[in-house]
Coordinates of C-alpha atoms and ligand atoms in Angstrom, one line a residue:
X1 CA 56.5 11.8 52.9
X2 CA 56.5 13.6 56.3
X3 CA 53.5 15.1 57.8
X4 CA 53.3 18.8 57.3
X5 CA 51.3 22.0 57.6
X6 CA 51.5 24.5 54.9
X7 CA 50.4 28.1 54.9
X8 CA 51.8 31.0 52.9
X9 CA 50.0 34.3 53.6
X10 CA 51.8 36.5 51.0
X11 CA 49.7 37.9 48.2
X12 CA 51.7 37.8 44.9
X13 CA 51.1 40.6 42.4
X14 CA 52.9 39.6 39.3
X15 CA 53.5 41.2 35.9
X16 CA 54.2 44.2 33.7
X17 CA 53.0 47.5 35.1
X18 CA 52.0 46.1 38.5
X19 CA 53.9 48.6 40.6
X20 CA 50.9 50.9 39.9
X21 CA 48.8 48.6 42.0
X22 CA 50.5 49.7 45.3
X23 CA 47.7 52.2 46.0
X24 CA 45.0 49.5 45.7
X25 CA 46.8 47.4 48.4
X26 CA 47.6 50.1 51.0
X27 CA 45.1 52.2 52.9
X28 CA 45.5 55.9 52.3
X29 CA 45.7 56.6 56.0
X30 CA 48.8 54.4 56.7
X31 CA 52.1 56.0 57.6
X32 CA 54.7 54.2 55.4
X33 CA 58.4 53.8 55.8
X34 CA 59.8 53.0 52.4
X35 CA 63.1 51.1 52.7
X36 CA 65.7 51.1 50.0
X37 CA 69.2 50.0 49.1
X38 CA 72.0 52.0 47.5
X39 CA 70.3 53.6 44.6
X40 CA 69.7 51.1 41.8
X41 CA 65.9 51.8 42.0
X42 CA 66.6 55.5 41.1
X43 CA 68.5 54.5 38.0
X44 CA 66.0 51.9 36.6
X45 CA 62.7 53.9 37.1
X46 CA 61.3 51.7 39.9
X47 CA 61.6 54.5 42.5
X48 CA 59.6 56.9 40.2
X49 CA 56.9 54.3 39.7
X50 CA 56.6 53.7 43.4
X51 CA 56.4 57.4 44.1
X52 CA 53.8 57.9 41.4
X53 CA 51.7 55.1 42.7
X54 CA 51.9 56.4 46.3
X55 CA 51.3 60.1 45.5
X56 CA 49.4 61.7 48.3
X57 CA 50.5 59.0 50.9
X58 CA 52.6 59.8 54.0
X59 CA 55.9 58.2 53.0
X60 CA 59.2 58.5 54.8
X61 CA 62.2 57.1 52.9
X62 CA 65.1 55.1 54.5
X63 CA 68.1 54.6 52.2
X64 CA 71.3 52.7 52.5
X65 CA 70.4 49.1 53.3
X66 CA 73.5 47.4 51.9
X67 CA 73.9 44.0 50.3
X68 CA 74.1 41.5 53.2
X69 CA 72.1 44.0 55.4
X70 CA 74.0 45.2 58.4
X71 CA 72.6 45.3 62.0
X72 CA 74.0 48.8 62.6
X73 CA 72.2 50.3 59.6
X74 CA 69.0 48.5 60.3
X75 CA 68.9 49.7 63.9
X76 CA 68.7 53.3 62.6
X77 CA 65.4 52.4 60.9
X78 CA 64.2 50.6 64.0
X79 CA 64.6 53.9 65.8
X80 CA 62.6 55.8 63.2
X81 CA 59.7 53.2 63.4
X82 CA 59.7 53.5 67.2
X83 CA 59.6 57.3 67.3
X84 CA 57.5 58.1 64.2
X85 CA 54.5 55.7 64.5
X86 CA 55.1 53.9 61.3
X87 CA 52.2 51.6 60.3
X88 CA 53.7 49.8 57.3
X89 CA 57.1 49.1 55.9
X90 CA 57.5 49.0 52.2
X91 CA 60.8 47.3 51.0
X92 CA 61.8 48.3 47.5
X93 CA 64.8 46.3 46.3
X94 CA 66.4 42.9 46.4
X95 CA 66.6 40.2 49.1
X96 CA 68.9 42.4 51.3
X97 CA 66.4 45.2 51.5
X98 CA 63.5 42.8 52.1
X99 CA 65.4 40.8 54.7
X100 CA 66.6 44.0 56.4
X101 CA 63.0 45.3 56.4
X102 CA 61.8 42.1 58.2
X103 CA 64.4 42.8 60.9
X104 CA 63.2 46.4 61.2
X105 CA 59.5 45.2 61.3
X106 CA 60.2 42.8 64.2
X107 CA 62.8 44.9 66.0
X108 CA 60.4 47.9 66.1
X109 CA 57.9 46.0 68.3
X110 CA 60.6 44.5 70.6
X111 CA 61.7 45.9 73.9
X112 CA 65.1 44.2 74.0
X113 CA 68.0 44.2 71.4
X114 CA 66.6 42.6 68.2
X115 CA 69.9 40.8 67.6
X116 CA 68.3 38.4 70.1
X117 CA 66.3 37.0 67.1
X118 CA 69.5 36.1 65.3
X119 CA 71.4 34.8 68.3
X120 CA 68.5 32.6 69.3
X121 CA 68.0 34.4 72.6
X122 CA 64.4 35.3 71.6
X123 CA 61.8 34.4 69.0
X124 CA 59.7 36.9 67.1
X125 CA 56.2 37.3 68.6
X126 CA 55.0 40.2 66.5
X127 CA 56.1 42.6 63.7
X128 CA 54.9 45.7 61.9
X129 CA 53.2 44.8 58.6
X130 CA 55.5 44.8 55.6
X131 CA 55.2 44.6 51.9
X132 CA 57.7 44.5 49.0
X133 CA 58.5 45.6 45.5
X134 CA 61.1 43.1 44.3
X135 CA 63.9 44.1 41.9
X136 CA 66.2 41.1 42.1
X137 CA 65.0 37.5 41.9
X138 CA 67.1 35.1 44.1
X139 CA 66.2 34.8 47.7
X140 CA 62.5 34.1 47.8
X141 CA 62.3 36.7 50.6
X142 CA 59.4 38.3 48.8
X143 CA 57.3 35.3 49.7
X144 CA 58.8 33.8 52.9
X145 CA 59.2 34.8 56.5
X146 CA 63.0 34.4 56.6
X147 CA 65.8 37.0 56.9
X148 CA 69.6 36.8 57.0
X149 CA 71.3 39.6 58.8
X150 CA 75.0 40.5 59.0
X151 CA 76.8 42.1 61.9
X152 CA 80.1 43.5 60.5
X153 CA 81.4 44.5 63.9
X154 CA 81.5 40.9 65.0
X155 CA 81.9 39.2 61.5
X156 CA 78.6 37.3 62.0
X157 CA 75.9 36.4 59.5
X158 CA 72.8 34.6 60.9
X159 CA 69.2 33.9 60.0
X160 CA 65.8 34.0 61.5
X161 CA 62.4 32.8 60.2
X162 CA 59.0 33.8 61.5
X163 CA 55.3 33.6 60.6
X164 CA 55.1 37.3 61.6
X165 CA 57.5 38.5 58.9
X166 CA 56.0 37.3 55.7
X167 CA 55.3 40.3 53.4
X168 CA 51.5 41.0 53.3
X169 CA 51.9 41.4 49.5
X170 CA 54.8 41.5 47.1
X171 CA 54.8 43.2 43.7
X172 CA 57.0 41.5 41.0
X173 CA 57.3 43.4 37.7
X174 CA 59.8 41.5 35.5
X175 CA 60.8 44.7 33.7
X176 CA 62.6 45.8 36.9
X177 CA 65.2 43.1 36.1
X178 CA 66.4 44.7 32.9
X179 CA 68.9 46.8 34.8
X180 CA 70.5 43.9 36.7
X181 CA 74.2 43.4 36.1
X182 CA 75.4 39.9 35.0
X183 CA 77.0 39.4 38.4
X184 CA 73.6 39.7 40.2
X185 CA 71.8 37.6 37.6
X186 CA 74.4 34.8 38.1
X187 CA 74.1 35.1 41.9
X188 CA 70.3 34.8 41.6
X189 CA 70.4 31.8 39.3
X190 CA 72.8 29.9 41.6
X191 CA 70.9 31.0 44.8
X192 CA 67.6 29.7 43.3
X193 CA 69.3 26.5 42.2
X194 CA 70.8 25.8 45.6
X195 CA 67.5 26.7 47.4
X196 CA 65.9 24.0 45.3
X197 CA 68.7 21.6 46.2
X198 CA 68.5 22.3 49.9
X199 CA 65.0 21.0 49.8
X200 CA 65.4 18.3 47.2
X201 CA 68.9 16.9 47.3
X202 CA 68.7 14.7 50.3
X203 CA 67.3 11.1 50.0
X204 CA 64.2 9.5 48.6
X205 CA 61.5 11.2 50.7
X206 CA 58.7 9.7 48.6
X207 CA 57.7 13.2 47.8
X208 CA 56.9 12.5 44.1
X209 CA 55.2 15.8 43.3
X210 CA 57.8 17.9 45.1
X211 CA 60.6 16.0 43.3
X212 CA 59.1 16.8 39.9
X213 CA 58.5 20.4 40.9
X214 CA 62.1 20.9 42.1
X215 CA 63.4 19.3 38.9
X216 CA 61.1 21.6 36.9
X217 CA 62.6 24.6 38.6
X218 CA 66.2 23.4 38.0
X219 CA 65.4 22.7 34.3
X220 CA 63.8 26.1 33.9
X221 CA 66.9 27.8 35.3
X222 CA 69.2 25.8 32.9
X223 CA 67.0 26.8 30.0
X224 CA 66.8 30.5 30.8
X225 CA 70.4 31.0 32.0
X226 CA 72.2 31.5 28.6
X227 CA 70.0 34.4 27.5
X228 CA 69.9 36.0 31.0
X229 CA 73.7 35.9 31.2
X230 CA 74.2 37.0 27.6
X231 CA 72.0 40.1 28.3
X232 CA 69.5 39.4 25.5
X233 CA 66.6 38.1 27.6
X234 CA 63.1 39.1 26.6
X235 CA 60.1 39.9 28.9
X236 CA 59.0 36.2 29.0
X237 CA 62.4 35.1 30.0
X238 CA 62.6 37.6 32.8
X239 CA 59.1 36.7 33.9
X240 CA 59.8 33.0 34.1
X241 CA 63.1 33.6 35.8
X242 CA 61.5 35.8 38.4
X243 CA 58.7 33.3 39.2
X244 CA 61.2 30.4 39.4
X245 CA 63.2 32.2 42.1
X246 CA 60.1 32.9 44.1
X247 CA 58.9 29.3 43.8
X248 CA 62.3 28.1 44.9
X249 CA 61.9 29.4 48.4
X250 CA 58.3 30.1 49.3
X251 CA 57.7 26.7 51.0
X252 CA 56.1 25.0 48.0
X253 CA 58.9 22.6 47.1
X254 CA 59.5 21.6 50.7
X255 CA 56.1 20.1 51.5
X256 CA 56.7 16.7 53.2
X257 CA 60.5 16.9 52.7
X258 CA 63.4 16.6 55.0
X259 CA 65.7 19.5 54.2
X260 CA 69.5 20.1 54.2
X261 CA 70.6 23.8 54.3
X262 CA 74.2 22.9 55.2
X263 CA 75.5 24.6 52.0
X264 CA 73.8 27.9 53.1
X265 CA 75.1 27.8 56.7
X266 CA 78.7 27.2 55.5
X267 CA 78.3 29.8 52.8
X268 CA 77.1 32.4 55.2
X269 CA 80.4 32.1 57.0
X270 CA 82.3 32.8 53.8
X271 CA 80.3 36.0 53.3
X272 CA 80.7 37.0 56.9
X273 CA 84.5 36.5 56.8
X274 CA 85.4 37.5 53.3
X275 CA 82.4 39.5 51.9
X276 CA 81.8 37.1 49.1
X277 CA 78.4 37.4 47.4
X278 CA 75.9 34.9 48.7
X279 CA 75.4 33.1 45.4
X280 CA 79.2 32.8 44.9
X281 CA 79.5 31.0 48.3
X282 CA 76.9 28.5 47.3
X283 CA 78.5 27.6 44.0
X284 CA 81.7 26.9 45.9
X285 CA 80.3 24.9 48.8
X286 CA 77.6 22.7 47.3
X287 CA 79.9 20.5 45.2
X288 CA 81.9 19.8 48.4
X289 CA 78.7 18.9 50.3
X290 CA 77.6 16.6 47.5
X291 CA 80.9 14.7 47.3
X292 CA 81.5 14.4 51.0
X293 CA 77.9 13.4 51.8
X294 CA 77.5 11.4 48.6
X295 CA 76.7 8.1 50.3
X296 CA 73.6 9.6 51.9
X297 CA 72.5 11.5 48.8
X298 CA 73.2 8.8 46.2
X299 CA 69.6 8.0 45.2
X300 CA 68.8 11.6 44.7
X301 CA 72.0 12.5 42.9
X302 CA 71.3 9.6 40.4
X303 CA 67.7 10.7 40.0
X304 CA 68.7 14.3 39.5
X305 CA 71.4 13.3 37.0
X306 CA 69.0 11.3 35.0
X307 CA 66.0 13.6 35.0
X308 CA 67.7 16.9 34.7
X309 CA 70.9 16.1 32.7
X310 CA 69.9 12.9 31.0
X311 CA 72.8 10.9 32.6
X312 CA 71.8 7.2 32.3
X313 CA 75.2 5.4 31.8
X314 CA 77.5 3.9 34.4
X315 CA 77.4 2.7 38.0
X316 CA 75.5 4.8 40.6
X317 CA 78.8 6.2 41.8
X318 CA 79.8 7.3 38.3
X319 CA 76.4 8.7 37.6
X320 CA 76.4 10.7 40.8
X321 CA 79.9 12.1 40.1
X322 CA 78.8 13.1 36.5
X323 CA 75.7 14.9 38.0
X324 CA 78.0 16.9 40.3
X325 CA 80.3 17.7 37.4
X326 CA 77.4 18.8 35.2
X327 CA 76.3 21.1 38.0
X328 CA 79.8 22.6 38.4
X329 CA 79.9 23.2 34.7
X330 CA 76.6 25.0 34.9
X331 CA 77.8 27.2 37.7
X332 CA 80.9 28.0 35.7
X333 CA 78.8 28.7 32.6
X334 CA 77.1 31.6 34.4
X335 CA 80.5 33.0 35.4
X336 CA 81.1 31.5 38.9
X337 CA 84.5 30.7 40.2
X338 CA 83.9 27.6 42.2
X339 CA 87.0 27.0 44.3
X340 CA 88.1 28.7 47.6
X341 CA 91.5 29.3 46.1
X342 CA 89.9 31.2 43.2
X343 CA 89.0 33.7 45.9
X344 CA 92.3 33.5 47.8
X345 CA 90.7 31.7 50.7
X346 CA 92.6 28.9 52.4
X347 CA 93.2 26.8 55.5
X348 CA 93.0 29.7 58.0
X349 CA 89.4 30.4 57.1
X350 CA 88.5 26.7 57.1
X351 CA 89.8 26.3 60.6
X352 CA 88.0 29.5 61.8
X353 CA 84.7 28.2 60.4
X354 CA 85.2 24.7 61.9
X355 CA 86.0 26.3 65.3
X356 CA 82.9 28.5 65.1
X357 CA 80.7 25.6 64.4
X358 CA 82.2 23.7 67.3
X359 CA 81.6 26.6 69.6
X360 CA 78.0 27.0 68.5
X361 CA 77.5 23.2 68.8
X362 CA 76.2 23.1 65.2
X363 CA 75.6 19.9 63.3
X364 CA 74.0 20.7 59.9
X365 CA 72.2 19.0 57.1
X366 CA 69.5 16.4 57.0
X367 CA 69.7 14.5 60.4
X368 CA 72.6 16.7 61.6
X369 CA 75.1 14.6 59.7
X370 CA 77.3 17.5 58.8
X371 CA 79.4 17.7 61.9
X372 CA 82.2 20.3 62.3
X373 CA 84.6 17.5 61.1
X374 CA 82.5 17.0 58.0
X375 CA 82.4 20.7 57.4
X376 CA 86.2 20.7 57.4
X377 CA 86.2 17.8 54.9
X378 CA 83.7 19.7 52.7
X379 CA 85.7 22.9 52.6
X380 CA 88.9 21.0 51.9
X381 CA 87.2 19.3 49.0
X382 CA 86.6 22.7 47.4
X383 CA 90.0 24.2 48.2
Ligands
NZQ401 O1 71.4 48.4 46.8 P1 71.0 48.7 45.4 O2 71.5 49.9 44.9 O3 69.6 48.5 45.2 O4 71.8 47.5 44.5 C1 71.6 46.1 44.7 C2 72.8 45.5 45.4 O5 73.9 46.2 45.2 C3 71.6 45.5 43.3 N1 70.3 45.5 42.6 C4 69.1 45.0 43.1 N2 68.1 45.1 42.2 C5 68.7 45.6 41.1 C6 70.1 45.9 41.4 N3 70.9 46.4 40.5 C7 70.4 46.7 39.3 N4 69.1 46.5 38.9 C8 68.2 45.9 39.8 N5 67.0 45.7 39.4 O6 72.0 44.2 43.5 C9 72.9 44.1 44.6 C10 72.6 42.9 45.5 O7 71.3 43.0 46.0 P2 70.9 42.1 47.2 O8 69.6 42.5 47.7 O9 72.0 42.0 48.2 O10 70.9 40.6 46.5 P3 70.0 39.4 46.8 O11 68.6 39.6 46.4 O12 70.8 38.3 46.2 O13 70.0 39.2 48.4 C11 71.1 38.6 49.1 C12 70.8 38.6 50.6 O14 69.7 37.7 50.9 C13 70.1 36.7 51.8 C14 71.6 36.5 51.5 O15 72.2 35.9 52.5 C15 72.0 38.0 51.4 O16 72.2 38.6 52.6 N6 69.2 35.5 51.7 C16 68.0 35.6 52.1 C17 67.1 34.5 52.1 C18 65.7 34.6 52.6 N7 65.3 35.8 53.0 O17 65.0 33.7 52.5 C19 67.5 33.2 51.6 C20 68.8 33.2 50.8 O18 69.4 32.0 50.9 C21 69.8 34.3 51.2 O19 70.6 33.7 52.3
ZN402 ZN1 70.3 31.4 49.3

């Protein structure tokens, strides 16, 4: 187990009817910018609940933060914050709205171009306070300091992480999930599964509690997926799913671990170039990472296969392959198409990604073993 320091400052407010608690957590004199997506919160009643809870508050609304939030859209909100003395940002939506809001929060207190936080030209020193009402479990953004921002004009999708951009509090009412379409449920299940993998599926870190914790999250997702996907989930199913997604990327399962994150970095390119949903990219890329990097991940693949899927027969090589296949079948069972060719993506994209990683000097994964050449192999393995 590696040395580590752990601190997560976000207050989690969880359960039925909790949106009403907004007022208890925000001072009446604060000037709020409420940030929203494309309108799902108007259809499912979340917007009305937020407005009711904040009756009498000074609230300005900013609409139109799209899935894979775009720099150009977010800069309009940065301008509002800079000119209207906003005290607090309240994100109401999924990971994209929350990520976008983190960018706005940091960008509003920055003199230069906030894209610097994504390009690596600057690190975030301060940000406006932010809070969230979550409507889509997947990213863990409601309880972490990370954001992934797209820039459509250049076809880029990059991430930042900062202590300054953790939400002060996040409200999670599982009833907000009842309106989620099957596509977004599937995206969220796969995203949470791969977040867990990025922290767990490396080598034997001697992180016994974290291993069991990660395996618990994976098993919970496998248990809950059928009713979530079939659309007959009850409150407890939504509640457990929502908390699983948060726990998948709030730092808890990473304590003392060496992490991977190569699946995410490669997947972000597929979204940037082809607009694929984030979850879809992960279901495609991870099996390639697992097969190409198998020699380094063997112990963990075998452990995962045994503890999560009950695979105990065969050589380690056979057991690892069975574990990867079981994972692929799980992704397909939630409706994912897991090959690049299923999405009409071919060699041209592979070469563009490899070229980009070479230009950026990126080596990914635990210990930087996923070189651009390995990335090429990985993508060819999932063609
Ligand atoms: O825009 P609206 O109308 O609200 O519709 C959204 C959007 O179209 C809809 N939706 C959200 N809640 C709903 C709902 N529809 C019906 N009922 C509800 N309750 O779902 C669509 C997708 O929303 P989005 O926020 O884009 O999804 P998600 O939460 O999966 O976020 C994806 C983004 O997060 C980034 C991804 O790269 C991507 O840009 N990530 C952020 C991470 C982080 N901050 O730590 C880590 C992740 O690995 C990920 O990379
Ligand atoms: Zn993700």
